[in-house]
Short mmCIF file of C-alpha atoms in Angstrom, two decimals:
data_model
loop_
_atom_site.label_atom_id
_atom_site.label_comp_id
_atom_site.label_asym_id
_atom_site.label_seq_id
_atom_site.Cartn_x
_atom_site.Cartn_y
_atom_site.Cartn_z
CA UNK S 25 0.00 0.00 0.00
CA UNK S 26 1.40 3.58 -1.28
CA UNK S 27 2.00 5.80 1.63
CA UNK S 28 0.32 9.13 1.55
CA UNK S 29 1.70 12.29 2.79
CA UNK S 30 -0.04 13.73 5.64
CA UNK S 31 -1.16 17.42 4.43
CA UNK S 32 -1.79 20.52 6.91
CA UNK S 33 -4.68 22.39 6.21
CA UNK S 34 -4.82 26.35 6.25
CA UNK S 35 -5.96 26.23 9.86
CA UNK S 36 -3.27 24.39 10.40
CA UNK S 37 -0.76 26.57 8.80
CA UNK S 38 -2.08 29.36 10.93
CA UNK S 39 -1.80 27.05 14.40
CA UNK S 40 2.11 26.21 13.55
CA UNK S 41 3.13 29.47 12.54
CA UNK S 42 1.64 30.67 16.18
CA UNK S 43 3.71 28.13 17.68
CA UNK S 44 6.90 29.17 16.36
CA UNK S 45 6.44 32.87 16.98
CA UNK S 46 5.42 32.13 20.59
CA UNK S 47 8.52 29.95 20.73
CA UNK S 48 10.76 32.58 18.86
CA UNK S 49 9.54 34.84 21.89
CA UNK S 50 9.71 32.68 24.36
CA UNK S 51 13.48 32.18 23.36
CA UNK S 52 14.05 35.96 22.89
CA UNK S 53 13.30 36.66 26.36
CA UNK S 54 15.43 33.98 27.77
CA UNK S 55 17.94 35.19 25.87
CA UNK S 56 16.87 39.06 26.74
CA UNK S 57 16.76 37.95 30.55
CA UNK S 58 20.57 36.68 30.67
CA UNK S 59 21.57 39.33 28.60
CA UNK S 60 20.50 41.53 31.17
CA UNK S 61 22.09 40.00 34.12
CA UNK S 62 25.46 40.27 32.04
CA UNK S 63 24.64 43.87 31.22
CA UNK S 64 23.86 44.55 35.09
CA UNK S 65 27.06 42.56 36.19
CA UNK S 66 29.11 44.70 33.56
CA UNK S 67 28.13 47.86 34.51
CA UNK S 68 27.66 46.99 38.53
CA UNK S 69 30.10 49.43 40.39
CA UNK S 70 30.26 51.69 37.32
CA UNK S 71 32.13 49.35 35.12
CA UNK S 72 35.42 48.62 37.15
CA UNK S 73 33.93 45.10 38.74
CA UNK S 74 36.13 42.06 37.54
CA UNK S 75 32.98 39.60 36.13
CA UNK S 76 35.46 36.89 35.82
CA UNK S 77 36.59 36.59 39.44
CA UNK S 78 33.32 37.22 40.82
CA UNK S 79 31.77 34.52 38.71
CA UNK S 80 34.28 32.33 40.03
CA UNK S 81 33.68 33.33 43.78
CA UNK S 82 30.05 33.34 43.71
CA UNK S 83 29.71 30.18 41.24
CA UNK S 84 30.19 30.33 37.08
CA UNK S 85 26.67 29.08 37.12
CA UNK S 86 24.86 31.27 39.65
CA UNK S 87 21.78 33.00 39.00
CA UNK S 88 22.74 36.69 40.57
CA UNK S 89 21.23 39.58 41.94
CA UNK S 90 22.68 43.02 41.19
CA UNK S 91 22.25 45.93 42.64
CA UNK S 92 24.15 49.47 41.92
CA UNK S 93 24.47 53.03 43.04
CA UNK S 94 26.71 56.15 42.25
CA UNK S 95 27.07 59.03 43.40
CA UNK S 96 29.05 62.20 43.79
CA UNK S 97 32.13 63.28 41.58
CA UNK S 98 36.13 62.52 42.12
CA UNK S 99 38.94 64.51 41.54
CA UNK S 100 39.36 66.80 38.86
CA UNK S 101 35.40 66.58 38.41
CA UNK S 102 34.81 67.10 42.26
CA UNK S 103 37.47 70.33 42.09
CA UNK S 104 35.31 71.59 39.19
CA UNK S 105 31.69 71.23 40.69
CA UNK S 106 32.36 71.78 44.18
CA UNK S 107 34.61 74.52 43.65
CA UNK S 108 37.35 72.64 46.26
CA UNK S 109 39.33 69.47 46.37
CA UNK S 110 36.04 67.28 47.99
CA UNK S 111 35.73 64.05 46.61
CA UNK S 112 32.09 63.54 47.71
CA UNK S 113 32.38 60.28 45.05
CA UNK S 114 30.15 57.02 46.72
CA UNK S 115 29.98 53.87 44.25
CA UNK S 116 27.75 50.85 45.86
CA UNK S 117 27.71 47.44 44.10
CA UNK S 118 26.02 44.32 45.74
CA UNK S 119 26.27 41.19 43.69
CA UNK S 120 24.12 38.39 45.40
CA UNK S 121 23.92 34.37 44.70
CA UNK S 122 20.84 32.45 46.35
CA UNK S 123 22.26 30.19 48.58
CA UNK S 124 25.81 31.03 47.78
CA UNK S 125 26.56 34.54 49.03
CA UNK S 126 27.21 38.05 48.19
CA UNK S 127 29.95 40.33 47.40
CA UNK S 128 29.92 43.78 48.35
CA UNK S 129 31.75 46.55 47.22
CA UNK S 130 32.29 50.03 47.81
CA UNK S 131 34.31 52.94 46.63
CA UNK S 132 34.93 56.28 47.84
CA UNK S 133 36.82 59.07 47.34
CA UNK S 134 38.93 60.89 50.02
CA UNK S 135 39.20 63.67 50.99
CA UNK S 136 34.98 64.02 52.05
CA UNK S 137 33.22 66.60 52.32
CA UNK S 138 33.46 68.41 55.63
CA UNK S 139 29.54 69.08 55.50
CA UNK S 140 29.33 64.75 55.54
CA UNK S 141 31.22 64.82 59.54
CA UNK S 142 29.34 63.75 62.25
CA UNK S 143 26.83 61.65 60.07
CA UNK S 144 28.12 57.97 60.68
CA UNK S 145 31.16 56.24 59.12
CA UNK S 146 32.80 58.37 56.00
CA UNK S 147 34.36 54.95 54.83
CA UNK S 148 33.10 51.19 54.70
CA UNK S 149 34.84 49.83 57.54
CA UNK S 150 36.97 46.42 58.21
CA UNK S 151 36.12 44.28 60.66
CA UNK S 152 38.44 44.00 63.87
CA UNK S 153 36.63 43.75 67.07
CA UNK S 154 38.89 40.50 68.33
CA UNK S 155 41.26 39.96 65.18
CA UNK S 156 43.70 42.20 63.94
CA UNK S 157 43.46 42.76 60.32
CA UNK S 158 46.76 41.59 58.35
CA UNK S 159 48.62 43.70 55.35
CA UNK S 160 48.04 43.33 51.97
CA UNK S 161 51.75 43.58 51.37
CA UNK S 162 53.04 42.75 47.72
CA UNK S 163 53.43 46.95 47.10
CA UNK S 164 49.90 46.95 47.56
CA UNK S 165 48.30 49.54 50.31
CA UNK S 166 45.53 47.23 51.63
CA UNK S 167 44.20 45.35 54.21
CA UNK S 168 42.44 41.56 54.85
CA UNK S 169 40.06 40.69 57.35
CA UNK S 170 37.88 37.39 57.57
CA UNK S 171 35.74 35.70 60.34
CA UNK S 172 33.48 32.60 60.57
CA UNK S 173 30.33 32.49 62.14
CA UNK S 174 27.90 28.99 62.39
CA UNK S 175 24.05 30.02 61.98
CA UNK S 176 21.77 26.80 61.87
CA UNK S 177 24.40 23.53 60.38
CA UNK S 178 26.40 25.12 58.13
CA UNK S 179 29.18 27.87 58.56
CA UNK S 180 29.27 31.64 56.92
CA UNK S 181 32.59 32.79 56.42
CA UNK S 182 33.17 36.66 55.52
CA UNK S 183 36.40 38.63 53.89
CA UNK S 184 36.38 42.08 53.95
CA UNK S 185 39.60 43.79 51.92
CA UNK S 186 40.25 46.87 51.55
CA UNK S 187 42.84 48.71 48.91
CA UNK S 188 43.78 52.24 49.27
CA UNK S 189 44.97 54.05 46.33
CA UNK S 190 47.37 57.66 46.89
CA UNK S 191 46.26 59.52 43.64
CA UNK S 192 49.28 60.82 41.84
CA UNK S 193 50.04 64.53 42.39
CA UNK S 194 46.21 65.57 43.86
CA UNK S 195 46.63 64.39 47.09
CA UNK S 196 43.15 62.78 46.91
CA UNK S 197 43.09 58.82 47.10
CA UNK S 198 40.05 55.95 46.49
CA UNK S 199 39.18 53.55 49.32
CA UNK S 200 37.97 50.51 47.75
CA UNK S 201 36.62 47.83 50.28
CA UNK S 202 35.18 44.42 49.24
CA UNK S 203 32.88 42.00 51.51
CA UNK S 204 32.55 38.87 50.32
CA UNK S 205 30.25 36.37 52.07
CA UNK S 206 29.86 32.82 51.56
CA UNK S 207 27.26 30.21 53.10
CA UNK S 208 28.96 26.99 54.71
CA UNK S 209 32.48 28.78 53.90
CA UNK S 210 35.05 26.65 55.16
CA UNK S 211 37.86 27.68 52.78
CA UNK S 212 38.45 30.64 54.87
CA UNK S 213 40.90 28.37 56.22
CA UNK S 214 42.15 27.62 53.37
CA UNK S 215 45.41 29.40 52.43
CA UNK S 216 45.30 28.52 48.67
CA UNK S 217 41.58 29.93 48.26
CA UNK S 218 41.98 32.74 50.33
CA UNK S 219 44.21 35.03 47.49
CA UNK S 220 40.76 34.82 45.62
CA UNK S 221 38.78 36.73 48.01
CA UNK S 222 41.81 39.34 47.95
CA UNK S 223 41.91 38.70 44.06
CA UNK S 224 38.28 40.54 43.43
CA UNK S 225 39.62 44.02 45.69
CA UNK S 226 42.75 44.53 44.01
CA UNK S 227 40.91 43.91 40.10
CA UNK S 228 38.66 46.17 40.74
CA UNK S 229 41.07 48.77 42.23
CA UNK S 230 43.29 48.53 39.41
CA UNK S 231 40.32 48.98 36.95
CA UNK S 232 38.90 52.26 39.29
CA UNK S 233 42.76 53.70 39.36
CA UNK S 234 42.32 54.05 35.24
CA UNK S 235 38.77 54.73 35.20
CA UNK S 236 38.56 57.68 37.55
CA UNK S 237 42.45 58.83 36.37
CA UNK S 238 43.89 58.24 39.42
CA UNK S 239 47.49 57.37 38.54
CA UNK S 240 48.32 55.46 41.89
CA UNK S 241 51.34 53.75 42.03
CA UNK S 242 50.02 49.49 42.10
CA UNK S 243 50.94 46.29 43.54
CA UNK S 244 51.69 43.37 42.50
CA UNK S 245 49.34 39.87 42.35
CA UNK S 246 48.75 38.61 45.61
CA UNK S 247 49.85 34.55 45.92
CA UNK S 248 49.19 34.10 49.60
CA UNK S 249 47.35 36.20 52.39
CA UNK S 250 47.24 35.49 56.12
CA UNK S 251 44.85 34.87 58.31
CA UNK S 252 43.91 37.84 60.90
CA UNK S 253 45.76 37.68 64.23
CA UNK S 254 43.51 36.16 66.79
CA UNK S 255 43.42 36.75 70.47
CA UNK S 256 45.67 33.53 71.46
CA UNK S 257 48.48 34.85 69.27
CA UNK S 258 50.07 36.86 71.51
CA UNK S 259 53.79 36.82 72.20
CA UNK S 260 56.44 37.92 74.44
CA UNK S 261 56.12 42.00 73.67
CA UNK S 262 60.39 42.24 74.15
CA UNK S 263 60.57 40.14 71.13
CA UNK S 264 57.81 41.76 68.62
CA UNK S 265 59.11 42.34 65.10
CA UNK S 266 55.92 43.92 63.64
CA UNK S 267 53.17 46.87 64.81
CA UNK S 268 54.56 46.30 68.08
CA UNK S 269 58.19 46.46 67.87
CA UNK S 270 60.27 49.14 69.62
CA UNK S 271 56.99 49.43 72.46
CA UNK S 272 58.38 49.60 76.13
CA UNK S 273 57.32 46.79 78.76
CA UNK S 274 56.26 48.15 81.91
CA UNK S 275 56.26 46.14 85.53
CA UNK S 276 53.55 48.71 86.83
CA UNK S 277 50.89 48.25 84.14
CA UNK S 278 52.71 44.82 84.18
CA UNK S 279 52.60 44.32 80.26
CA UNK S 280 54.86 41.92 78.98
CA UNK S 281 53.03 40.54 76.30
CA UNK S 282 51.62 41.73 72.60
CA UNK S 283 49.50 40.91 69.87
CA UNK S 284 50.31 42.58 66.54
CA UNK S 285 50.70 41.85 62.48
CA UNK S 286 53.32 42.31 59.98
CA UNK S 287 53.99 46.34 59.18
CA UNK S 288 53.88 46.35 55.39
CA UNK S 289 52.53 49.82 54.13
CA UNK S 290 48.65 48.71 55.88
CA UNK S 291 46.20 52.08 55.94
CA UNK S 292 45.72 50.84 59.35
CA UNK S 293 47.86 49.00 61.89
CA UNK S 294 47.03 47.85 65.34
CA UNK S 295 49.00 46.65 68.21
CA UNK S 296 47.47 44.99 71.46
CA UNK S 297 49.68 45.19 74.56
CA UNK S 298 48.78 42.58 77.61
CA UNK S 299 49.46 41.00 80.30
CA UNK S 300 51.58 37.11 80.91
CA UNK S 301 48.75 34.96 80.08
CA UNK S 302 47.56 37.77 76.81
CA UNK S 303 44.60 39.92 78.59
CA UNK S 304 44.84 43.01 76.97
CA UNK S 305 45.43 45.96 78.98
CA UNK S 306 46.12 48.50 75.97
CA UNK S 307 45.17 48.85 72.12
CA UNK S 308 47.44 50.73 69.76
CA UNK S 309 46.19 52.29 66.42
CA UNK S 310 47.59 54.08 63.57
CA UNK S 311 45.11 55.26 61.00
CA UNK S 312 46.70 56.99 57.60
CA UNK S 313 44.71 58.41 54.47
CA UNK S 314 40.55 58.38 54.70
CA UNK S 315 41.24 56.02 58.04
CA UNK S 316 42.51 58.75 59.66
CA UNK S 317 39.91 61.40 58.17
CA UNK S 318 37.43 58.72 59.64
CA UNK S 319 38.57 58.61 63.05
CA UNK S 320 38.25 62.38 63.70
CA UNK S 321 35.29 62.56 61.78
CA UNK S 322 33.90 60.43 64.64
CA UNK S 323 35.50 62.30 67.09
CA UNK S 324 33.95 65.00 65.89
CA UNK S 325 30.51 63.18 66.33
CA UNK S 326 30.74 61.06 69.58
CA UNK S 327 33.24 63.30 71.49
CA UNK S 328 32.17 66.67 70.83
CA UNK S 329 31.64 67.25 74.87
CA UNK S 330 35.52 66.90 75.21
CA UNK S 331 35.81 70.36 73.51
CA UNK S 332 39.32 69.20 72.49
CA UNK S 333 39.98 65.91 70.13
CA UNK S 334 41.99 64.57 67.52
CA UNK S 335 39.78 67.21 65.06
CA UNK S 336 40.85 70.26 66.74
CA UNK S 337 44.65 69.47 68.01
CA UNK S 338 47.85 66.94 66.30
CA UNK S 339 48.13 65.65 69.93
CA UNK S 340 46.47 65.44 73.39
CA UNK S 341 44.83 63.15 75.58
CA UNK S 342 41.25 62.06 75.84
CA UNK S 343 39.45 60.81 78.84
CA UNK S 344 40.95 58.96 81.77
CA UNK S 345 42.95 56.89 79.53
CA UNK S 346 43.46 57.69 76.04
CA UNK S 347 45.96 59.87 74.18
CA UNK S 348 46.37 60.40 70.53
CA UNK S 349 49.01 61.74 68.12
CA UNK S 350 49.49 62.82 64.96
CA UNK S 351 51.87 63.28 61.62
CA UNK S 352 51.75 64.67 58.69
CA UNK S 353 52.15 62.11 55.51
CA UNK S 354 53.71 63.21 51.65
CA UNK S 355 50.48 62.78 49.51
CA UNK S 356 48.15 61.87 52.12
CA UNK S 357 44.33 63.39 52.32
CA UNK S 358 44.53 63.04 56.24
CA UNK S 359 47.56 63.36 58.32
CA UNK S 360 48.01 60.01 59.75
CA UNK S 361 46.53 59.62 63.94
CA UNK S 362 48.49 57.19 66.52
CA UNK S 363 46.33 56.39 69.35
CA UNK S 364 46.86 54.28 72.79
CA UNK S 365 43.45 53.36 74.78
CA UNK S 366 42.84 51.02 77.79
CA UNK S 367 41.57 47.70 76.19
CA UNK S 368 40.94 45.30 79.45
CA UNK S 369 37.98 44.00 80.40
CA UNK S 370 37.30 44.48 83.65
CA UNK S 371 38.13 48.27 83.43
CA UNK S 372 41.13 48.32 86.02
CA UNK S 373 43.26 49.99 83.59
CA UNK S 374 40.72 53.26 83.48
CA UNK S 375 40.56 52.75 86.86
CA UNK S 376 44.06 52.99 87.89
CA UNK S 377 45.51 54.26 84.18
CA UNK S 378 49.43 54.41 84.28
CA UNK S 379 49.75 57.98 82.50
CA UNK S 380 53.94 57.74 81.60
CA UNK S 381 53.61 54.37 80.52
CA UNK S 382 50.27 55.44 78.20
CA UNK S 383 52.88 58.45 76.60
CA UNK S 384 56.05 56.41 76.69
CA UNK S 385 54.38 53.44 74.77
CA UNK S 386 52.74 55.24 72.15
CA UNK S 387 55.63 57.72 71.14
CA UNK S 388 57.80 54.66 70.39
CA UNK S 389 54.42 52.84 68.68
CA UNK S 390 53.83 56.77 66.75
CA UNK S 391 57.80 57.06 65.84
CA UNK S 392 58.37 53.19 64.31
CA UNK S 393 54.90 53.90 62.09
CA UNK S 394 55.31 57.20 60.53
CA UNK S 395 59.28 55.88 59.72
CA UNK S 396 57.69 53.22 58.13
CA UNK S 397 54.84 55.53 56.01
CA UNK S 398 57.43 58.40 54.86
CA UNK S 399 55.99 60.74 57.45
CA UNK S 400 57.33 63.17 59.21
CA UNK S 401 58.24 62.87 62.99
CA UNK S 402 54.97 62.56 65.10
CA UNK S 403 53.53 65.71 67.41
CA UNK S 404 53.18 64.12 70.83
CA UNK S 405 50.98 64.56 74.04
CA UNK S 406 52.60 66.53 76.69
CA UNK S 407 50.86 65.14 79.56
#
């Protein structure tokens, strides 16, 4: 029996040819869709996000979230609207994976605005309530942070880095600071995965330095990073090589311990001072660039009742048990602030503060940190 050819009628015609366009459009906007995300993802932090490496953070087949905000002008465009060097320049980025994570970045220019003091932090900050960041190093101004935290049965782990750039010739810089935040993140530990994290901060801060002229001087690639300094780290404080070195023991306060990290051109260094067993009787910070222009910016905010702070004078003492002091830094938005506060627990130290000791330990912690910087020699508290 001859086989007959099955025929499609003009209805018919009419049904298929429906099919195919709704298929055609069906396709388009999957196509559209993705398109879109890529399009978001390029332009997420006004272009200067590295897609590749946060793909490969966040998963090369994640479905992600973008969000994006910029405001405010930089540098020669800041000078030109505003009249004055104020780099009032704010870029937001969030780029979010269900289930995965997010990375967060932020960029801002320094020097602010004095009209923004007194409203909250002037710079995304990094973490360091009981770890001690660690430098960058590798020529690059920067810092890394992380922390682990267990919520339900798995384990978030969070990086924050930060990358300062010193604009050629303007004395303005760009603060770039990078959260990344990962759900059951055990690689944290991990001191092959951890350059990734670090990896994503210094991409984008090479792609800002072109894209908002810059002209910073730049690192090199990072191969290894550190893990922050944690409270049991401490050592004997006679033989410190780092952000402690050259700091005095005292029998009185009885410190004869310290806590500290490498000193390798950080925006931020800290040194804990403690007792035998570690308790920390004293914290020492040195804040350079938009750090610095942070810390008196809170000053101005939280400690406006002492009529004098780091805002008003280069040196002085605050409180029972504080004194600060300051230097001035070649290039720097901010001259750089040194400051020595009690840091035990059960208050004994503001109690009973030992004054000399306070002065004594952070002239030598001031003098060994502005050496290191290029600044000039610190402006110290009389008494």
């Amino acid at each position: 029996m001859a086989l007959t050819r099955p025929t499609l009628t003009r209805r018919g015609v009419r049904a298929l040819a429906a099919v195919t366009v709704a298929l055609a459009a069906l396709t388009g906007a999957i196509v559209w869709f993705a398109g879109s995300e890529d399009r978001a993802l390029d332009g997420a932090c006004d272009g200067v996000l590295p897609v590749g490496d946060v793909r490969s953070v966040l998963g090369e087949d994640a479905e992600l979230d973008v969000t994006n905000r910029t405001e405010g002008a930089f540098g020669d465009k800041a000078a030109k609207s505003g009249g004055k060097r104020a780099n009032s320049l704010s870029v937001r980025c969030r780029i979010a994976a269900e289930g995965t994570g997010h990375i967060a970045v932020t960029i801002a220019g320094s020097p602010r605005p004095r009209a923004e003091y007194g409203y909250g932090e002037l710079y995304a900050a990094v973490p360091a309530s009981h770890t001690l960041p660690v430098p960058l190093g590798n020529g690059w101004s920067g810092l890394f942070a992380a922390e682990t935290a267990r919520l339900d049965d798995a384990e978030d782990g969070t990086a924050t880095t930060a990358v300062l750039l010193d604009c050629a010739r303007r004395g303005d810089s760009l603060l770039i600071t990078v959260e990344t935040a990962l759900r059951g993140a055990t690689t944290l530990d991990d001191p092959a995965v951890r350059p990734d994290f670090v990896r994503t901060a210094t991409a984008t801060a090479e792609a800002a330095n072109d894209h908002w002229g810059c002209g910073a001087r730049l690192g090199t690639p990072v191969r290894t990073v550190g893990l922050p300094v944690n409270e049991d780290e401490y050592e004997p404080l006679l033989g410190a090589k780092g952000t402690c070195a050259a700091v005095p023991t005292a029998s009185r306060s009885a410190v004869s311990t310290a806590r500290e990290t490498a000193r390798d051109r950080a925006p931020r260094e800290s040194c804990v001072l403690g007792t035998r067993d570690g308790s920390p009787l004293y914290r020492l910070e040195a804040y350079y660039g938009p750090y610095a222009e942070d810390a008196r910016s809170q000053y101005t905010r939280d400690y406006d009742y002492e009529n004098v702070t780091p805002a008003e004078k280069p040196a002085g003492r605050l409180g029972q048990s504080a004194y600060w002091a300051g230097a001035t830094c070649p290039r720097g938005a901010e001259s750089a602030l040194y400051l020595i506060r009690a840091a035990d627990a059960d208050g004994e130290t503001r109690r009973r503060p030992d004054l000399a000791y306070e002065r004594a330990a952070l002239a030598a912690f001031a003098a060994a940190s502005a050496e290191h910087h290029g600044c000039a020699a610190p402006s110290l508290p009389k008494g």
